[in-house]
PDB file of C-alpha atoms and ligand atoms in Angstrom:
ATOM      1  CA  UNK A   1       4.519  -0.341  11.760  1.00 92.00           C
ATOM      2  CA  UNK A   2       5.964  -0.742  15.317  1.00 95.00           C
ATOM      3  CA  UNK A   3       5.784  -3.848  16.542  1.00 97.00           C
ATOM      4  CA  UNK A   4       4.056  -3.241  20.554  1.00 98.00           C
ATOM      5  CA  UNK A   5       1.066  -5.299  21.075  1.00 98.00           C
ATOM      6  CA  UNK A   6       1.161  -7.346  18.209  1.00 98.00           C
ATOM      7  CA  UNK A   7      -2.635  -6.754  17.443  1.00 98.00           C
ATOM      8  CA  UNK A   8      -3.998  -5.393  14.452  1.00 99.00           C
ATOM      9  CA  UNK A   9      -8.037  -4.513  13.981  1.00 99.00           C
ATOM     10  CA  UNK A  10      -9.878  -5.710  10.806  1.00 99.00           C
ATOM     11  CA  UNK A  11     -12.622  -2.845  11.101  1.00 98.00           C
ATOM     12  CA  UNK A  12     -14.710  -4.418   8.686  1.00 98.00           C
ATOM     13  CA  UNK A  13     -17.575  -2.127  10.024  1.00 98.00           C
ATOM     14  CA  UNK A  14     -19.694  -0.023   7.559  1.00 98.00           C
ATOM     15  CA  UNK A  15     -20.795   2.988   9.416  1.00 98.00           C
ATOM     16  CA  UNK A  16     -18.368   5.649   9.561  1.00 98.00           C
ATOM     17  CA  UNK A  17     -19.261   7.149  13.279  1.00 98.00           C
ATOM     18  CA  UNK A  18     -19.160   3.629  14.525  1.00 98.00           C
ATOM     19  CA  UNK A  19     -15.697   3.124  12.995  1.00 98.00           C
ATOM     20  CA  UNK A  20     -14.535   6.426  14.345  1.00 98.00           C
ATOM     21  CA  UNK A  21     -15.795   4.967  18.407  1.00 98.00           C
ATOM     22  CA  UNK A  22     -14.350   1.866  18.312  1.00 98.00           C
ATOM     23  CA  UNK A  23     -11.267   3.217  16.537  1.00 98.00           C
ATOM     24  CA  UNK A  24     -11.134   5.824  20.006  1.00 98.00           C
ATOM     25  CA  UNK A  25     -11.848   2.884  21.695  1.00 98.00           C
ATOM     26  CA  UNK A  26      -9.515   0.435  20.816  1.00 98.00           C
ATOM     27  CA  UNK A  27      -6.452   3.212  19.925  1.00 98.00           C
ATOM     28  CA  UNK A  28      -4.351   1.813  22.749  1.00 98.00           C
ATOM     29  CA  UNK A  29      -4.647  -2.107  22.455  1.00 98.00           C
ATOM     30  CA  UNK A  30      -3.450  -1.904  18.346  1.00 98.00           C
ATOM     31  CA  UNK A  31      -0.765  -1.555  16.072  1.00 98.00           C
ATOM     32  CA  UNK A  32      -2.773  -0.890  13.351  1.00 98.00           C
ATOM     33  CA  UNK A  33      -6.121  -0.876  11.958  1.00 99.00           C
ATOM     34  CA  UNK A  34      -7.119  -2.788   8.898  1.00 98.00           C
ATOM     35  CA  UNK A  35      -9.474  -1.576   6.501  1.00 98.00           C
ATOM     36  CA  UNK A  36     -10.992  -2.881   3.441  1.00 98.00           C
ATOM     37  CA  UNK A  37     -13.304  -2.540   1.136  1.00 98.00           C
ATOM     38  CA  UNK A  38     -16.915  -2.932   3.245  1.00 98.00           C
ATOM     39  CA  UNK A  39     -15.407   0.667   5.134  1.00 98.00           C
ATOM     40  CA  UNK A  40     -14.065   2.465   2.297  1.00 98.00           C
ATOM     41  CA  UNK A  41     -17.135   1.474  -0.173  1.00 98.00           C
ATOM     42  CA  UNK A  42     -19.642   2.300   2.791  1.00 98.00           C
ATOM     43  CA  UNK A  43     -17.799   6.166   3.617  1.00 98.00           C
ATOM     44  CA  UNK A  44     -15.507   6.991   0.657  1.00 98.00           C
ATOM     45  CA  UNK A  45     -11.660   7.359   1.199  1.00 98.00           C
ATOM     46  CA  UNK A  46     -11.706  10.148   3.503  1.00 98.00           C
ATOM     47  CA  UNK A  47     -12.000   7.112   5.945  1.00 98.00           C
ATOM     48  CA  UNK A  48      -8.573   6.417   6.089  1.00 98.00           C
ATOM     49  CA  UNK A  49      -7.470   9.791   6.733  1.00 98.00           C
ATOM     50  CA  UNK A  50     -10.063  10.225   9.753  1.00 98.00           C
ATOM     51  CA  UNK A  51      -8.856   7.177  11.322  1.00 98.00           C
ATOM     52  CA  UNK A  52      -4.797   7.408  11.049  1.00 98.00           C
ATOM     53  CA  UNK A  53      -5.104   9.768  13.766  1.00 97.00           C
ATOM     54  CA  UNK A  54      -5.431   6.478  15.663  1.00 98.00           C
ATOM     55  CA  UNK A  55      -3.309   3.901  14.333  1.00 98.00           C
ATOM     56  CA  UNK A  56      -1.173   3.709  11.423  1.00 98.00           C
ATOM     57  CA  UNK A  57      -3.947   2.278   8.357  1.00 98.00           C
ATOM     58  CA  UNK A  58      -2.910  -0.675   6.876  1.00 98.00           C
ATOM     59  CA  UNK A  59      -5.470  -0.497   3.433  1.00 98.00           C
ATOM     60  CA  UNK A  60      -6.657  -4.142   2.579  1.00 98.00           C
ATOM     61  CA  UNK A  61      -7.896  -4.158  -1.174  1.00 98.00           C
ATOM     62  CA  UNK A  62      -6.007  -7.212  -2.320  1.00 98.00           C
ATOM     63  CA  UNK A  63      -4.929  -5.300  -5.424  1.00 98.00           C
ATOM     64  CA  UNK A  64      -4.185  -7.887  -7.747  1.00 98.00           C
ATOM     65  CA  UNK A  65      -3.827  -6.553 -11.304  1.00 98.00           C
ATOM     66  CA  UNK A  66      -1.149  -6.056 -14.101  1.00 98.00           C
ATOM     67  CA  UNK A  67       1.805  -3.714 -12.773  1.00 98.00           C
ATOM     68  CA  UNK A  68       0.757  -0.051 -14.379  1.00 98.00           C
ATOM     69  CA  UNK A  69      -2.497  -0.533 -12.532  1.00 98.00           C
ATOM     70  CA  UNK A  70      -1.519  -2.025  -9.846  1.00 98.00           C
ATOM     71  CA  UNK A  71       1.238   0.638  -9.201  1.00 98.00           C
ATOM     72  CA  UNK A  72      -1.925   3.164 -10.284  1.00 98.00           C
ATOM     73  CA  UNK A  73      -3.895   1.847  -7.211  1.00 98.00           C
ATOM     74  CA  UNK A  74      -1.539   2.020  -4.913  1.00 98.00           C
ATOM     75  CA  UNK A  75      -0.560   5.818  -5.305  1.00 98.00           C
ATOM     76  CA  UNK A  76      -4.186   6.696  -4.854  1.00 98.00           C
ATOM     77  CA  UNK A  77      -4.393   4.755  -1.631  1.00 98.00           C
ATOM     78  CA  UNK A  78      -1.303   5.745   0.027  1.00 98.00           C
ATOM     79  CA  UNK A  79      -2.496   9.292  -1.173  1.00 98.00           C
ATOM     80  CA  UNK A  80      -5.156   8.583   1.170  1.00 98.00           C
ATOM     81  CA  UNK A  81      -3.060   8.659   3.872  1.00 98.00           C
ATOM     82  CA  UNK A  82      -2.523   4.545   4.356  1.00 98.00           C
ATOM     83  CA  UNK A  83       0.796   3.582   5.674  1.00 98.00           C
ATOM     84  CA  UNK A  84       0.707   0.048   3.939  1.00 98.00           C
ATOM     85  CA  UNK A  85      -1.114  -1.812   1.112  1.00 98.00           C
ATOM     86  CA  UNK A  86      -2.100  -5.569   0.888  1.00 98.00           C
ATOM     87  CA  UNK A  87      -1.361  -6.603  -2.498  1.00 98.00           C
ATOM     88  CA  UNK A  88      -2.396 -10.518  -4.236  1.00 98.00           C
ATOM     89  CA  UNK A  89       0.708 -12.540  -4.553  1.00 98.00           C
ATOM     90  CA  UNK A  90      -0.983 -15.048  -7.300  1.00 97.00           C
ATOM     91  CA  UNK A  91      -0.696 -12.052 -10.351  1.00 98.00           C
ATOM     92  CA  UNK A  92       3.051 -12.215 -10.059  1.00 98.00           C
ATOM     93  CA  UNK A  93       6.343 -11.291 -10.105  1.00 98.00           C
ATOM     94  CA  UNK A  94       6.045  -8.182 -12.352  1.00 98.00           C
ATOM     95  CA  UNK A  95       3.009  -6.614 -10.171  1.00 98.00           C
ATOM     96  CA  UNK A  96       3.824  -7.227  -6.902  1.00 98.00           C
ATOM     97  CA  UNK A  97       7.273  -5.679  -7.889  1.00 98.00           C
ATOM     98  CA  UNK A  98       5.117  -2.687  -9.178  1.00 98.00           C
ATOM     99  CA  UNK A  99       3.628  -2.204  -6.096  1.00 98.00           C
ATOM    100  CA  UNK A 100       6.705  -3.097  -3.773  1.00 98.00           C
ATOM    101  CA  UNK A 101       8.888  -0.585  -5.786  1.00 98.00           C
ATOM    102  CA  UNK A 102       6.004   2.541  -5.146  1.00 98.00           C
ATOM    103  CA  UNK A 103       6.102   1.778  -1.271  1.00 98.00           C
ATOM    104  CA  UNK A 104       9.691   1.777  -0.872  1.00 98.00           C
ATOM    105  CA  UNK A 105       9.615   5.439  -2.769  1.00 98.00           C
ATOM    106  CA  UNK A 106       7.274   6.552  -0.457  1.00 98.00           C
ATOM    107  CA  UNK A 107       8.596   4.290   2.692  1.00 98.00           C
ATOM    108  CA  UNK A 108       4.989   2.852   2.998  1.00 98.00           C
ATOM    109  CA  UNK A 109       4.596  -1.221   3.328  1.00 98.00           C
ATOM    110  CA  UNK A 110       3.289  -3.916   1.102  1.00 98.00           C
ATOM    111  CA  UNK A 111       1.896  -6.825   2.381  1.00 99.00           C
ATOM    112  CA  UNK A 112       1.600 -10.409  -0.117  1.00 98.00           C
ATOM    113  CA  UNK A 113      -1.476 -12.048   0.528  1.00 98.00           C
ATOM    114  CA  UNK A 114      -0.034 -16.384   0.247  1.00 98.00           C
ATOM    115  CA  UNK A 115      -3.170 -18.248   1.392  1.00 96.00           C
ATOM    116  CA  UNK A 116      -5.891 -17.382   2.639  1.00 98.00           C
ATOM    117  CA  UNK A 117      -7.631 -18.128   6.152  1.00 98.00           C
ATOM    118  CA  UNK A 118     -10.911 -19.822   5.305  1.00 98.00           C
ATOM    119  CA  UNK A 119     -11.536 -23.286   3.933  1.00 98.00           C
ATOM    120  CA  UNK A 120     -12.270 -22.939   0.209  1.00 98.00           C
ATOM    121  CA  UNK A 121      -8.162 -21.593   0.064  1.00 98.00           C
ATOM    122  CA  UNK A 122      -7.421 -24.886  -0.098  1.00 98.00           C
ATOM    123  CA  UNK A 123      -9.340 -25.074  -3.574  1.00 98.00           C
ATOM    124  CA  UNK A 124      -6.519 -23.464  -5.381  1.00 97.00           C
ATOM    125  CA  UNK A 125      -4.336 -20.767  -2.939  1.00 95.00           C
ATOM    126  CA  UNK A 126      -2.439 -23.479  -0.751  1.00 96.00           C
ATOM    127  CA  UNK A 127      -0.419 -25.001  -3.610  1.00 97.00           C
ATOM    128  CA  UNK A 128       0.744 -21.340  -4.392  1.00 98.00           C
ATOM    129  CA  UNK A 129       1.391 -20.370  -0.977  1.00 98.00           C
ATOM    130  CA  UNK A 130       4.631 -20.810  -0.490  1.00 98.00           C
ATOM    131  CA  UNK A 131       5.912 -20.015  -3.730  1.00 98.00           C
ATOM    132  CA  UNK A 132       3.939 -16.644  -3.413  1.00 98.00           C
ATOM    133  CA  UNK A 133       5.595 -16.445  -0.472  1.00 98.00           C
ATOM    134  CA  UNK A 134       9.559 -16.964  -1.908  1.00 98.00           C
ATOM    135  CA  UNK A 135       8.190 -14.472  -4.345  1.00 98.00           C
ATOM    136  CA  UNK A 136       7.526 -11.977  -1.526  1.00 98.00           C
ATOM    137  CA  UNK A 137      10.732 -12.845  -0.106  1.00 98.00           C
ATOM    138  CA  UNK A 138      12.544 -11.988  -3.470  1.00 98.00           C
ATOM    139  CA  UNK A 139      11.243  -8.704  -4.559  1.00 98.00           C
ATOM    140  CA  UNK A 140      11.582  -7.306  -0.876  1.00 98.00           C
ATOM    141  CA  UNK A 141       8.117  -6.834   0.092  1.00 98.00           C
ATOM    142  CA  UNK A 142       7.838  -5.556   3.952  1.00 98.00           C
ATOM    143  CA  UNK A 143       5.673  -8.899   4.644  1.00 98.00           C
ATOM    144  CA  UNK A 144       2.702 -11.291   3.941  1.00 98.00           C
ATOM    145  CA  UNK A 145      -0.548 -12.891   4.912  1.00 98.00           C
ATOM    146  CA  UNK A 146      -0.451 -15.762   5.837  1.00 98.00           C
ATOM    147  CA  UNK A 147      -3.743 -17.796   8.232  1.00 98.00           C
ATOM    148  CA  UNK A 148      -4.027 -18.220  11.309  1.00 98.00           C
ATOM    149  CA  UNK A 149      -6.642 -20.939  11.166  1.00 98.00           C
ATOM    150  CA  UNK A 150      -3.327 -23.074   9.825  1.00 98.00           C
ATOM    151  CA  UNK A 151      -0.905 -22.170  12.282  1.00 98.00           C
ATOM    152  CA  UNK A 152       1.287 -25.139  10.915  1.00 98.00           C
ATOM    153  CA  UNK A 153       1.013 -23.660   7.302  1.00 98.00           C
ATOM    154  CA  UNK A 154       2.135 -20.041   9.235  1.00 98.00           C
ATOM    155  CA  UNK A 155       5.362 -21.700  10.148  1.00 98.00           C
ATOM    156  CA  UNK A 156       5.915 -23.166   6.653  1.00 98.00           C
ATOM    157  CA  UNK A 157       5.974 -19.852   5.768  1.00 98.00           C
ATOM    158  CA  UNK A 158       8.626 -18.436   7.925  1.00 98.00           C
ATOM    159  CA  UNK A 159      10.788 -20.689   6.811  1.00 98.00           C
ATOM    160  CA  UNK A 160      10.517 -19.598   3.404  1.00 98.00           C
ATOM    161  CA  UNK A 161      10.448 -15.852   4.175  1.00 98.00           C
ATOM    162  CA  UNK A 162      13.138 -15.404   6.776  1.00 98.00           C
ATOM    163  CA  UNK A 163      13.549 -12.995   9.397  1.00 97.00           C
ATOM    164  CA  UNK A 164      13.643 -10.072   7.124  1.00 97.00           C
ATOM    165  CA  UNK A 165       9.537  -9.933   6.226  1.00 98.00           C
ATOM    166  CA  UNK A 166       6.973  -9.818   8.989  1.00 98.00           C
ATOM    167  CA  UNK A 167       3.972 -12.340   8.799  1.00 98.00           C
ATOM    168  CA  UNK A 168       0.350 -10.880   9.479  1.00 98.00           C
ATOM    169  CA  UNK A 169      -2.608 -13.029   9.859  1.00 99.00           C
ATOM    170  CA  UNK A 170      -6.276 -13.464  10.105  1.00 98.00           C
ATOM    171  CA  UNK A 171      -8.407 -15.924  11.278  1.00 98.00           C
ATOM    172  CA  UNK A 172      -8.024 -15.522  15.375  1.00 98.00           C
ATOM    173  CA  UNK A 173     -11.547 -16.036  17.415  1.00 98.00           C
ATOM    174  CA  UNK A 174     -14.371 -15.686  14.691  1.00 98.00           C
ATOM    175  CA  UNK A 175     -12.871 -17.820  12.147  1.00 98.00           C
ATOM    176  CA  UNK A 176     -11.365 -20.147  14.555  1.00 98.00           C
ATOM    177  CA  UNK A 177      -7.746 -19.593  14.854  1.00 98.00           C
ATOM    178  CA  UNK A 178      -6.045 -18.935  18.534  1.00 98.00           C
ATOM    179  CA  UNK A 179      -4.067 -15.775  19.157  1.00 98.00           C
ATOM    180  CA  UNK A 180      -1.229 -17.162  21.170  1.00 98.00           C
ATOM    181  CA  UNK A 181      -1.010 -20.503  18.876  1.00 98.00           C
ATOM    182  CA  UNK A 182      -0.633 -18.063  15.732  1.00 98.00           C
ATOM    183  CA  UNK A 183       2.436 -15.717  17.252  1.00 98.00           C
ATOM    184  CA  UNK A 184       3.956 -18.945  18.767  1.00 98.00           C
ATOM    185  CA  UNK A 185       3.711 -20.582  15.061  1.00 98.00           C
ATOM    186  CA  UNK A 186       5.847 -17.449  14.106  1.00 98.00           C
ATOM    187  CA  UNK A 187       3.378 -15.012  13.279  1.00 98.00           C
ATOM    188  CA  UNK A 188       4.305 -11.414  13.878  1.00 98.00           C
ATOM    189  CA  UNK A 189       1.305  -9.713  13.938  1.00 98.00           C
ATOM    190  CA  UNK A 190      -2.690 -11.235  14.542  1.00 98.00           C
ATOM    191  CA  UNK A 191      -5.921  -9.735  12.429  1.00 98.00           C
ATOM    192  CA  UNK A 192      -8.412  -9.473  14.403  1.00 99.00           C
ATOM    193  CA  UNK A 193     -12.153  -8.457  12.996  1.00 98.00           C
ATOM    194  CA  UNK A 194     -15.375  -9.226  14.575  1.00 98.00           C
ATOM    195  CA  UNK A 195     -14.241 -10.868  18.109  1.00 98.00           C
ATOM    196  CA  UNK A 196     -13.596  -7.018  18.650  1.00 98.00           C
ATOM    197  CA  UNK A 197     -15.909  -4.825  16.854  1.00 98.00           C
ATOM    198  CA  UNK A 198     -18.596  -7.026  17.275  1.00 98.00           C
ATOM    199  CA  UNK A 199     -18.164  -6.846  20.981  1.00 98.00           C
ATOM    200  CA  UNK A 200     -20.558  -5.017  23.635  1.00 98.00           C
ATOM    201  CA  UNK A 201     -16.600  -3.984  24.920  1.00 98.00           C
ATOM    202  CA  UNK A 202     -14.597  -3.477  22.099  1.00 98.00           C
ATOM    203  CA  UNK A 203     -11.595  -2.208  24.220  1.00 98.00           C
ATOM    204  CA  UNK A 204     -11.971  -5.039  26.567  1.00 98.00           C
ATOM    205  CA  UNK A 205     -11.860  -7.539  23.860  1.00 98.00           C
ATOM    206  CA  UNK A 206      -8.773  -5.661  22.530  1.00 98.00           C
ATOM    207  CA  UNK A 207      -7.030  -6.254  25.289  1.00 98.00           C
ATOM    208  CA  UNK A 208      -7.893  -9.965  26.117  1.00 98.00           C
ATOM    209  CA  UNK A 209      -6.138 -10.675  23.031  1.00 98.00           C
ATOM    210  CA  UNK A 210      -2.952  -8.403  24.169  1.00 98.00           C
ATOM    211  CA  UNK A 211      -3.178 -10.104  27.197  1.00 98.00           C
ATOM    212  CA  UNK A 212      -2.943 -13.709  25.590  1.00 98.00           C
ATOM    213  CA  UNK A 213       0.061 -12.161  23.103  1.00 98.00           C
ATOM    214  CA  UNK A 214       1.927 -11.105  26.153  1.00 98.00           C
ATOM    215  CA  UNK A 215       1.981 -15.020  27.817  1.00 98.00           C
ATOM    216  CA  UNK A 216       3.665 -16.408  24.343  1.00 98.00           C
ATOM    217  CA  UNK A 217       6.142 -13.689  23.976  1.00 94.00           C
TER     218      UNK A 217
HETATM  219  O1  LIG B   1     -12.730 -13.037  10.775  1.00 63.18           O
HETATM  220  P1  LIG B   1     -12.558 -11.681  11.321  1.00 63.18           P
HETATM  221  O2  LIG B   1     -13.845 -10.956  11.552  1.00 63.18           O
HETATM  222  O3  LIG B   1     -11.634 -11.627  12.518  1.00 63.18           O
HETATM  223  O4  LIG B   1     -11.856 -10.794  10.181  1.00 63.18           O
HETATM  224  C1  LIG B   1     -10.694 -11.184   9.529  1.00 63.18           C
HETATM  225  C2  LIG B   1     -10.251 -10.094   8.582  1.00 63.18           C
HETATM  226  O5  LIG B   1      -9.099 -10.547   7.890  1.00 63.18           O
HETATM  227  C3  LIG B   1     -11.269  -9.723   7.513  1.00 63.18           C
HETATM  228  O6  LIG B   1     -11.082  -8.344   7.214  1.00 63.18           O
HETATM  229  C4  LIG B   1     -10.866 -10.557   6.318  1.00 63.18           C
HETATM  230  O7  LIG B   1     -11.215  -9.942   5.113  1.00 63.18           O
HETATM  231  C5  LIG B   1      -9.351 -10.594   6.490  1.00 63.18           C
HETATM  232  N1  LIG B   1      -8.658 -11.773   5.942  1.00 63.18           N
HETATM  233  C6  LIG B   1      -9.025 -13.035   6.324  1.00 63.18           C
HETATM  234  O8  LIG B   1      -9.916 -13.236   7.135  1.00 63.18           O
HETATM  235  N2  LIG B   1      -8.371 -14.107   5.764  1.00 63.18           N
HETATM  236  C7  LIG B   1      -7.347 -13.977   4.895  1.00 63.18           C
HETATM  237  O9  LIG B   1      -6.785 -14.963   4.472  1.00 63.18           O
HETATM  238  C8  LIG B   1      -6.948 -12.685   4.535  1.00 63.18           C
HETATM  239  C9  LIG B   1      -7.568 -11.605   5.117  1.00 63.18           C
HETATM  240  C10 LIG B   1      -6.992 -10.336   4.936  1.00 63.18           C
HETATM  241  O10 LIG B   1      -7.185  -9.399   5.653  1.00 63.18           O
HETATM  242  O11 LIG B   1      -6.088 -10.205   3.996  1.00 63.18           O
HETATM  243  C11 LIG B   1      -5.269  -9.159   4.113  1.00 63.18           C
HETATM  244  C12 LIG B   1      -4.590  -9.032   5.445  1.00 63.18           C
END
């Protein structure tokens, strides 16, 4: 994934001609577009090959399972046509490794999911974040999730993971997390879902959060 305007859309929309608009719409303001399961349940796979045409496809099922079907999952997606996978961290060693060793065969991207943005994380994620995160580090995964709703906690993180893996993370505008705070904590890349698609301007709201990028950087 090239790293431009730092923005990638979570286009958690379940309609497939509204996907395909905004995805026109918002082509120019994103590195990638995120999708997950609400799209590909709502249209079937064939989603992610009708939308690469506009950014690479970053395929969010947070495939967390042992490492033959883990590996199994992930050659169906990137068969699909996604450039990169986000994988659990919490299953382990053995299936993240699964996973990690497919993408580099097929020079696609996993991505660790460490903690997660919204409150309840803190139930049980946080106290495996970071070591889900060394974990990433180890087995060479291209990066991880990590929130932006705990900028502080995104930090943390990049201390563990080095320069080598790139941080994305959710959580800017309708979850509460600020764009610019995020990329200065040392996030390389923001999520961004419903401020956007959820927008009367979806372009326009694209770019307000390039803009904001672009004073930080
Ligand atoms: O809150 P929104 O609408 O901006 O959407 C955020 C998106 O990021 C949404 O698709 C959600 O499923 C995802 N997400 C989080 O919000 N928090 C997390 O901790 C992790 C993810 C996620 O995408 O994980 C993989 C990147």
């Amino acid at each position: 994934m090239e790293k431009n305007t730092r923005l990638i859309l979570a286009l958690d929309v379940t309609d497939r001609d509204e996907a395909i608009q905004i995805s026109e719409k918002v082509a120019g303001y994103v590195d990638a577009i995120k999708i997950g399961y609400p799209l590909a349940l709502a249209t079937g796979m064939e989603i992610i090959g009708q939308l690469s045409k506009y950014a690479p496809i970053i395929a969010d099922f947070k495939v967390a399972d042992i490492p033959n079907t883990n590996r199994l999952i992930c050659e169906q997606v990137f068969k699909a046509g996604a450039d990169g996978v986000i994988v659990q961290g919490f299953t382990g060693h053995d299936s993240l490794e699964a996973a990690v060793k497919l993408a580099k065969e097929q020079k696609k991207d996993i991505f660790v999911v460490t903690e997660m943005s919204h409150p309840g994380a803190l139930d049980f994620m946080q106290q495996a974040g970071e070591g889900i995160a060394k974990m990433a580090a180890d087995v060479k995964a291209s990066g991880v999730v990590a929130p932006a709703t705990r900028p502080e906690r995104v930090t943390e993180i990049r201390k563990i993971i080095g320069n080598e893996l790139s941080i994305i993370s959710p959580g800017v505008g309708a979850q509460g997390g600020s764009a610019s705070d995020v990329i200065k904590a040392g996030a390389d890349w923001v999520i961004v879902g419903r401020s956007i698609y959820q927008s009367d301007e979806p372009d326009m709201a694209a770019k307000k959060i390039v803009d904001e990028i672009k004073e930080v950087i």
